[in-house]
Short mmCIF file of C-alpha atoms in Angstrom, two decimals:
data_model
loop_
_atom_site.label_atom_id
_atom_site.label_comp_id
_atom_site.label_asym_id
_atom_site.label_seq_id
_atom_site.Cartn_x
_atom_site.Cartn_y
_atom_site.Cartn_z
CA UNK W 672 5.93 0.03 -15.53
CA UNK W 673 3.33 1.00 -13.10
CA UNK W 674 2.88 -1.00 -9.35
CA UNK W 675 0.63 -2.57 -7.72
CA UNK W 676 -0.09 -1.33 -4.02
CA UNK W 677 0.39 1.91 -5.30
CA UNK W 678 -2.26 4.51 -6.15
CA UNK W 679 -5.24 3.50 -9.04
CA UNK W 680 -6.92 6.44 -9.09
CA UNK W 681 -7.67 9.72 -10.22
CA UNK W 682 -7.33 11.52 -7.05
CA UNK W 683 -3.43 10.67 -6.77
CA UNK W 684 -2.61 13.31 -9.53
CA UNK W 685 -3.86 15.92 -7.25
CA UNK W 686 -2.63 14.52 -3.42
CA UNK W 687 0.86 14.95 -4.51
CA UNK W 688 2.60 18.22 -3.03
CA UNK W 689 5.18 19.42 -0.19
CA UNK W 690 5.29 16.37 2.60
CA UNK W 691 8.38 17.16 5.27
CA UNK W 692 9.89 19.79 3.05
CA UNK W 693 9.73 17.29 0.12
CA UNK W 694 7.98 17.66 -3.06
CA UNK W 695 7.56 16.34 -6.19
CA UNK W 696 10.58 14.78 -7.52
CA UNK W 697 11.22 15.13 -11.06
CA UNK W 698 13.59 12.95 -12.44
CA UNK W 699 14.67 14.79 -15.96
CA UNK W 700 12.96 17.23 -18.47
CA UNK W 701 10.01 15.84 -19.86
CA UNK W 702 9.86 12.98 -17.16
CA UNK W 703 6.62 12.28 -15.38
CA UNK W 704 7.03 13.76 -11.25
CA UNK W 705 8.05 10.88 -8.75
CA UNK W 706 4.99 10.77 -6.25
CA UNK W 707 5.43 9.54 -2.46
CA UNK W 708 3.22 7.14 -1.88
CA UNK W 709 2.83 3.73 0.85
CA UNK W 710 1.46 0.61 0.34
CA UNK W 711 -0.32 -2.09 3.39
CA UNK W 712 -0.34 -5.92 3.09
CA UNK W 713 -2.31 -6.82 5.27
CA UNK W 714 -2.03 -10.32 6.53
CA UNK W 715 -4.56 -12.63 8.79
CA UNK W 716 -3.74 -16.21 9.70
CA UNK W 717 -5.01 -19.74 8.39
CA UNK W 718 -5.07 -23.06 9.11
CA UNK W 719 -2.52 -23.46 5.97
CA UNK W 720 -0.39 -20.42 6.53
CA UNK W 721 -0.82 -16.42 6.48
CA UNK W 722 -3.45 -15.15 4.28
CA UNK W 723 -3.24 -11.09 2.26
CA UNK W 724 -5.53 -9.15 1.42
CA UNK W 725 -6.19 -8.52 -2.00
CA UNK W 726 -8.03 -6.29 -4.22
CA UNK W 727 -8.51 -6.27 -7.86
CA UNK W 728 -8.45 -2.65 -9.59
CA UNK W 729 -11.89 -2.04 -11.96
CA UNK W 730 -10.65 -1.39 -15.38
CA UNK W 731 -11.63 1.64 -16.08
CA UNK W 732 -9.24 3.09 -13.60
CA UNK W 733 -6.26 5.56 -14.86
CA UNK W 734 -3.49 3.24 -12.99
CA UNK W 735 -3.33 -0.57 -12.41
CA UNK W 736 -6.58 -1.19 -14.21
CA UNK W 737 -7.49 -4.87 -13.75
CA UNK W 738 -4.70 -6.06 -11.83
CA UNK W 739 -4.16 -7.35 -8.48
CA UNK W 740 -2.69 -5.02 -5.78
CA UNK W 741 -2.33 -3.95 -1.98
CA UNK W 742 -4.58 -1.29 -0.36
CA UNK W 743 -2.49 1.68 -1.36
CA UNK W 744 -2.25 5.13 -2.17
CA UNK W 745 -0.21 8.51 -3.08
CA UNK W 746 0.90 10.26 0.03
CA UNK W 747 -1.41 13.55 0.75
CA UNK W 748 -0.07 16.62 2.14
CA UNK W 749 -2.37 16.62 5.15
CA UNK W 750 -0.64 13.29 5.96
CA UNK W 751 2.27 15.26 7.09
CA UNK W 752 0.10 16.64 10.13
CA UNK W 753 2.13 17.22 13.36
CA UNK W 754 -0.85 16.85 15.75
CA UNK W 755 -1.71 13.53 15.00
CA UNK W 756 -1.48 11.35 18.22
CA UNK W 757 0.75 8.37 17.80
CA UNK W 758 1.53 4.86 19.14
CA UNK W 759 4.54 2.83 18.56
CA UNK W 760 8.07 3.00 17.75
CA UNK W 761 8.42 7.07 16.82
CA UNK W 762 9.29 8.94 13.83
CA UNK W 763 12.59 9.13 14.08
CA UNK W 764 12.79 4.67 13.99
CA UNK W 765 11.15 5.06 10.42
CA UNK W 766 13.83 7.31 8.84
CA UNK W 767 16.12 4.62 8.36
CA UNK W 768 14.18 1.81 6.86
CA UNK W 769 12.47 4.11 4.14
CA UNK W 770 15.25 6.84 3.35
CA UNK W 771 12.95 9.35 4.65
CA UNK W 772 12.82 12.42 6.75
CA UNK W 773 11.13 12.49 9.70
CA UNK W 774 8.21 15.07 8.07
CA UNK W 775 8.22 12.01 5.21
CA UNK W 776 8.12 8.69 7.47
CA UNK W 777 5.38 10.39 9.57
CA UNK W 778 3.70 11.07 6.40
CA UNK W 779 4.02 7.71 4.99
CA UNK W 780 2.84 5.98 7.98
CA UNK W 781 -0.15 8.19 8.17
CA UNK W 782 -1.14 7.55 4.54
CA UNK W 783 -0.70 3.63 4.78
CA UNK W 784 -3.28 3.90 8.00
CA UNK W 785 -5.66 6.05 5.68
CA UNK W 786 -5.36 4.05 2.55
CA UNK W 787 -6.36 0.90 4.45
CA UNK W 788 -9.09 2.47 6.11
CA UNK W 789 -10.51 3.75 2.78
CA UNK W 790 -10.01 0.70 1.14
CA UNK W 791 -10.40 -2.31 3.18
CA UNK W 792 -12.79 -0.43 6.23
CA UNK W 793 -9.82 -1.23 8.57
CA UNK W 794 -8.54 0.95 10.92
CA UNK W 795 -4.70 0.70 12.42
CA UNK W 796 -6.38 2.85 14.92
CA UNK W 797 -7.11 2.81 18.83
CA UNK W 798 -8.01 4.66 21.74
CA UNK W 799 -5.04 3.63 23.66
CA UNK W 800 -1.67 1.69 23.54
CA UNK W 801 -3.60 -1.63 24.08
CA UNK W 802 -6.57 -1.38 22.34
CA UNK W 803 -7.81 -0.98 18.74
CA UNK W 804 -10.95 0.39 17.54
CA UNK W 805 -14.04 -1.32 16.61
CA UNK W 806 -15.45 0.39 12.87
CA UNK W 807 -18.31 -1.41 12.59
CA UNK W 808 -20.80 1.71 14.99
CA UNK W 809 -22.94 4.08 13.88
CA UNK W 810 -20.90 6.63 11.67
CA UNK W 811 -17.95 4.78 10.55
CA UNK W 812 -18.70 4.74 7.00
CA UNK W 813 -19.44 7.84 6.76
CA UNK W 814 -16.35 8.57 8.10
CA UNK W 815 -14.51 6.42 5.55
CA UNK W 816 -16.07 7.41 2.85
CA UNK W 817 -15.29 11.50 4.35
CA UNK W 818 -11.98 10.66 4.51
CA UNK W 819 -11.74 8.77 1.04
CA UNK W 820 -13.34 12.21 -0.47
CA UNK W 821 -10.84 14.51 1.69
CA UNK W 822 -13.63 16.25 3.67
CA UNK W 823 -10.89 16.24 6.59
CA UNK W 824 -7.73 14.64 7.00
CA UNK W 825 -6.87 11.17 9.11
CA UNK W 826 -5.38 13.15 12.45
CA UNK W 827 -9.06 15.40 12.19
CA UNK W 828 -11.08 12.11 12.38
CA UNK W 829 -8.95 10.31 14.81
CA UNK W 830 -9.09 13.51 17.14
CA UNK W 831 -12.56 13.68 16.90
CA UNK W 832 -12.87 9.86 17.52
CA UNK W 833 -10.45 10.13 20.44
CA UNK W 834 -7.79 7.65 18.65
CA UNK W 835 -4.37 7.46 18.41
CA UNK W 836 -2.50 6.07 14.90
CA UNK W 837 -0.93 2.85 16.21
CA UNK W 838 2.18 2.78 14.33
CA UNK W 839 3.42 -0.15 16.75
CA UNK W 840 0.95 -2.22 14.46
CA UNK W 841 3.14 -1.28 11.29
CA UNK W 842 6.31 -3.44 9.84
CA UNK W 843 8.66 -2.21 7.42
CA UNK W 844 9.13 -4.46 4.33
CA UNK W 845 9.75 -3.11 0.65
CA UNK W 846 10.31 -0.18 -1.47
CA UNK W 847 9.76 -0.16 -4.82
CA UNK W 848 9.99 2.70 -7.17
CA UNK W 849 7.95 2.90 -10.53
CA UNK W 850 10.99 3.22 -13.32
CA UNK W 851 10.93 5.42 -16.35
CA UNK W 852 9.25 4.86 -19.30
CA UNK W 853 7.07 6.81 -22.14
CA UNK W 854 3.78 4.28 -21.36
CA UNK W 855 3.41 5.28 -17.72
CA UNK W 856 1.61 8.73 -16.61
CA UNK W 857 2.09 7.98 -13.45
CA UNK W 858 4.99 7.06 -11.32
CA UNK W 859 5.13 6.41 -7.29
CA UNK W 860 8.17 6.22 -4.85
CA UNK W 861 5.97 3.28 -2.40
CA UNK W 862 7.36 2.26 0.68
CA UNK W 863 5.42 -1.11 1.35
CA UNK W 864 4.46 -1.99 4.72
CA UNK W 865 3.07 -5.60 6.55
CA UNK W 866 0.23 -5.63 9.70
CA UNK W 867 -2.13 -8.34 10.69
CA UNK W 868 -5.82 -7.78 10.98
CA UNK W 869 -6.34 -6.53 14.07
CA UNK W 870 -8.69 -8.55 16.68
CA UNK W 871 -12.09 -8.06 16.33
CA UNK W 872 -11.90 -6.22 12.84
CA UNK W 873 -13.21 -7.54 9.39
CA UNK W 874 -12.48 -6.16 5.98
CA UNK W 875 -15.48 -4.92 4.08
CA UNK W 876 -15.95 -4.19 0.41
CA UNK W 877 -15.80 -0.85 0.51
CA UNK W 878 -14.29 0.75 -2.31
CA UNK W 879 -15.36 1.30 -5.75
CA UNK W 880 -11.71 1.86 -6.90
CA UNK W 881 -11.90 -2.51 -7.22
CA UNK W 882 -14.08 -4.69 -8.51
CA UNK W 883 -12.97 -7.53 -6.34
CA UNK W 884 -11.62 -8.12 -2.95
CA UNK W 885 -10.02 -11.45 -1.22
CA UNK W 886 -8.41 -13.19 1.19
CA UNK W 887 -5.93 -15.14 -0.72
CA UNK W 888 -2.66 -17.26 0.72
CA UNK W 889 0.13 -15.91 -1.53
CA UNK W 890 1.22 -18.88 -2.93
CA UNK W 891 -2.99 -19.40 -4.37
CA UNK W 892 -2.45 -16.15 -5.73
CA UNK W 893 1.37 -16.69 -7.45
CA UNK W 894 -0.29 -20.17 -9.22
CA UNK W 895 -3.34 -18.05 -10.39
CA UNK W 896 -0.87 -15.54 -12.17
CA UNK W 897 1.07 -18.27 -13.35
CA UNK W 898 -2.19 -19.33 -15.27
CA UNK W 899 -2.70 -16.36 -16.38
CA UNK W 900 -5.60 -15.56 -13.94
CA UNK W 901 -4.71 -13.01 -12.16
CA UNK W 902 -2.36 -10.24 -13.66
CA UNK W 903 -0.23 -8.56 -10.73
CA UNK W 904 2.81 -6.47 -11.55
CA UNK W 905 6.32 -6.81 -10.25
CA UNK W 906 6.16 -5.38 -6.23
CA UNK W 907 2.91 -7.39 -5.69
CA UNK W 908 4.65 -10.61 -7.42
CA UNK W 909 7.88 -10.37 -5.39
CA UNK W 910 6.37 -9.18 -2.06
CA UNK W 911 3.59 -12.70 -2.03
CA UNK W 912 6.78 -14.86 -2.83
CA UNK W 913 8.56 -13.10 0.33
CA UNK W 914 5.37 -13.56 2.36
CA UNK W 915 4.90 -17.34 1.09
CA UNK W 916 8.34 -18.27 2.86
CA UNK W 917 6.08 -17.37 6.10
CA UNK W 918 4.36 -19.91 8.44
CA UNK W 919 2.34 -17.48 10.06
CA UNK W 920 1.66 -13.74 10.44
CA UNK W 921 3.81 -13.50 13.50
CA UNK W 922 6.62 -14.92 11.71
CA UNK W 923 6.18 -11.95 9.10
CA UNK W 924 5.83 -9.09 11.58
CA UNK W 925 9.17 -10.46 13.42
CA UNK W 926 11.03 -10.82 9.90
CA UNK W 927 13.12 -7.08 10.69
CA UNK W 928 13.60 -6.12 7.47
CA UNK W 929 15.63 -3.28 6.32
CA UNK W 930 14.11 -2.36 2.76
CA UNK W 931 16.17 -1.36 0.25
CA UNK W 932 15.39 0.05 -2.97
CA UNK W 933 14.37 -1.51 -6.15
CA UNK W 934 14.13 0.38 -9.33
CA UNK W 935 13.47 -2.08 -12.31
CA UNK W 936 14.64 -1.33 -15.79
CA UNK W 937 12.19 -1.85 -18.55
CA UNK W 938 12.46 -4.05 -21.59
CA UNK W 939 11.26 -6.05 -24.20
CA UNK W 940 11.49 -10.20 -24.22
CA UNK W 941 10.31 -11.92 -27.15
CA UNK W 942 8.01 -8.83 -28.00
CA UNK W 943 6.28 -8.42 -24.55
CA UNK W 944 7.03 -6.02 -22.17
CA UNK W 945 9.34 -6.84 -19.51
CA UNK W 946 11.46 -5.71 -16.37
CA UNK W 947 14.86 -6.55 -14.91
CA UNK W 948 15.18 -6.28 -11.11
CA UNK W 949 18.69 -5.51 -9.64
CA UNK W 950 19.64 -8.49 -8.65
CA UNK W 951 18.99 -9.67 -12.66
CA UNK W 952 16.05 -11.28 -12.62
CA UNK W 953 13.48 -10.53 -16.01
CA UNK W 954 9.75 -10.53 -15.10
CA UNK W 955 7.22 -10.27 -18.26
CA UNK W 956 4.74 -7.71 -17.60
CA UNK W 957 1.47 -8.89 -17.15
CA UNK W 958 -1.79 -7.60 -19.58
CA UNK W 959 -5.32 -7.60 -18.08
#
């Protein structure tokens, strides 16, 4: 099984390396490597309840072709950087929630900031405590799409910028980890994470990794899968009913959950592909 909100692209194969002293994790001889990577729903308000952001992966893409995920991506080593200026609760507050070191959590924060940036043109990004950037000057795309090629890494361009990552702007919420099986090439270790749009930011169609991109209330985008409209995996399934339960984004940001992990098993129901979450629950793979 692969996930949604993680990494559907080339470029993941060749992020992955030593974060905090980590590295690749490989499960067993012959297994495909366990890749860090973080995941950002990111939520905006309605007049009928909190609204995600959605993209939908073009098909031709090596992971999650055609289905709906998160902004997302593999972890890069430069995410690890020491210098970057932060915001918010500090490393050491992030350890707990996503088993992590502290050279990991600062890594995984920093990568959910990029990814979102490179994918949606929004930056979890200011100048101070109080204030987040505009990205809609002169430069800013260039910028993203510098970043998205790894011409420099996040801390370089918010140094440059004179911005700080605001991690106070960052919830905990899920963690999801890709199980074993002979289909998948590719399997992530994603720590999801929840943030509204900041004021006086819009998300743009940036990137060419998706073919569409939404604002959907979860529970539009659960009946669309239910008809067979929109193919989403497991995480993004599970993680728009938790958000559905929600009256607004405030109520989602204040939730304080403590993630813990879910590893599916993989089977087969009635000749489809399926998966069995811990707590016993069989979801049929979707095809798109």
């Amino acid at each position: 099984m692969t996930e949604p909100g993680d990494p559907a692209d080339e470029r993941a194969a060749t992020n992955a390396g030593p974060v905090g002293g980590r590295t690749e994790r490989e499960p067993g001889p012959g297994s495909v490597p366990v890749r860090d990577a973080a995941t950002v729903v990111l939520l905006r308000d309605s007049d009928r309840g909190p609204e995600a952001f959605l993209l939908r992966r073009v098909r031709g893409m090596a992971f999650a072709a055609g289905m709906t995920v998160f902004p997302g991506g593999a972890v890069d080593p430069r995410d690890a950087d020491t210098a970057l200026d932060w915001v918010g609760p500090p490393v050491t507050e992030w350890t707990a929630p996503f088993d992590a070191d502290e050279g990991l959590a600062r890594a995984l924060l920093c990568a959910a900031v990029r990814e979102t940036f490179e994918e949606s043109g929004v930056l979890l990004a200011g100048p101070s405590a109080d204030e987040v950037t505009a990205t809609d000057g002169p430069g800013w795309e260039a910028d993203r799409v510098g970043l998205e090629r790894r011409d420099f890494s996040l801390a370089e361009l918010l140094a440059r910028r004179g911005l700080q990552l605001r991690a106070d702007l960052l919830r905990a919420w899920a963690h999801w980890i890709t199980p074993p099986q002979e289909s998948v090439r590719r399997r992530y270790d994603t720590r999801f994470f929840v943030a509204a749009l900041p004021a006086g930011q819009q998300t743009r169609e940036v990137t060419s990794e998706a073919d569409v991109v939404e604002w959907v209330r979860p529970a539009d985008a659960l009946d669309q899968h239910g008809r067979g409209d929109r193919p989403m995996m497991p995480p993004t399934i599970v993680t728009l009913e938790e958000i559905a339960d929600y009256g607004s984004v405030a109520d989602v940001l204040a939730a304080g959950r403590s993630p813990a992990r879910i590893q599916p098993t993989v089977s087969t129901v009635d000749g489809r592909p399926a998966v069995t979450l811990p707590n016993g629950r069989v979801l049929r793979l979707a095809q798109p």
